Amino acid sequence: MTYPSVRGTLTENRPLADLTWLRVGGAADALFQPADMEDLRGFLAALDPAVPVFPMGVGSNLIVRDGGLRAVVIRLGRGFNGIAVDGDLVHAGAAALDAHVARKAAAEGRDLTFLRTIPGSIGGAVKMNAGCYGIYTADHLVEVQAVTRGGDVVTIPAAVLGFAYRSSTIPEGHVIIRATFRAPEGDPADLEERMASQLAKRDETQPTKDRSAGSTFRNPAGYSSTGRDDDVHDLKAWKVIDAAGMRGATRGGAIMSPKHSNFLVNQGGASAADLEGLGEEVRKRVFETQGLTLEWEIMRVGEPADP
């Protein structure tokens, strides 16, 4: 296929394993890393509308299947990772890391500390309504700026993004390029101390040194349209996985972490099929033992390898 000319980097048949935290997956038809917003707009406007596009962040919550992805993967980098604080508003490029946004805001006396321990970038945080400690992206988001599949730049208010637990209704093909948050005031020293405490707690309870993609499954409970926990239910995915006897379960090079059983880990040499297959074994066992259906939190994309 002939792709539009670009000023950034366009690589055909690009393996994606090294771009994901789990280090698995086949090749995309192409990987496009735009030089700037105009490069991105021009490419999308000129690209055959029949060709799918897949915006990808840092691959922290993603399994790319072994057969690869039949799409153009768009990965934003420099030029899309700026962070600016203007009063109580924090503007962050989609490629900015969540942790960096939290730290920059804190240094300016603005509280977005919930982002500090969330792996990934701002674009993914918006797409998945990422949250921590009972606070979600939707609680602070004002608006996002995105480039449509046709190359137009649009500004979308947070109120129309359909936020729910670990999800949003970002239109198909839209590439988020910037998000604006409203952040309450806080003392920089207090905010830094809070983030240090959060990091210590995370490292104590989660396998942060292992090759994982964060939480594997959503908590199997009811949630409100705002994305907050329903007070009636308090089920946790790790608890039902433990009850099913699947803590430490393995398949090929994949394992459900003995430290935190809702973390799927590549302990060396795992394929995407190993990881996804083990996850499906967990789902099956939880359903058989407790009648609950776990929903994946990790996004799985692409095609399986040929037999």
XYZ file of N, CA and C in Angstrom, residues 8 26 38 40 45 59 81 99 152 154 163-164 169 187 198 215-216:
51
model
N 7.177 13.277 9.796
C 7.590 12.449 10.917
C 8.161 11.129 10.417
N 2.789 -9.096 17.487
C 3.304 -9.054 16.129
C 3.416 -7.636 15.609
N 0.198 19.373 12.680
C -0.109 19.537 11.260
C 0.287 18.307 10.457
N 0.221 15.258 11.650
C -0.831 14.293 11.975
C -2.104 14.597 11.198
N -5.957 13.122 6.968
C -6.820 13.626 5.899
C -6.546 12.918 4.575
N 1.780 1.742 25.684
C 1.558 0.300 25.703
C 1.521 -0.298 27.091
N 3.768 16.208 24.247
C 3.935 15.843 25.655
C 4.143 17.054 26.577
N 2.372 10.284 35.451
C 3.192 10.621 36.613
C 3.826 11.993 36.472
N -9.552 16.885 10.948
C -10.011 18.113 11.590
C -9.644 18.109 13.075
N -10.807 19.086 16.769
C -12.045 19.349 17.495
C -11.757 19.423 18.992
N -18.305 9.078 30.192
C -17.421 8.373 31.109
C -18.180 7.368 31.970
N -17.585 6.192 32.110
C -18.065 5.163 33.020
C -16.837 4.469 33.581
N -16.466 7.335 25.692
C -17.016 7.174 24.340
C -16.274 8.072 23.352
N -0.795 22.439 48.952
C 0.569 22.817 49.291
C 1.538 21.878 48.592
N 1.900 7.210 48.260
C 1.198 6.383 47.283
C 2.159 5.427 46.581
N -3.464 -3.693 36.252
C -4.588 -4.577 36.589
C -5.109 -5.271 35.339
N -5.330 -6.576 35.469
C -5.766 -7.377 34.316
C -7.269 -7.297 34.102
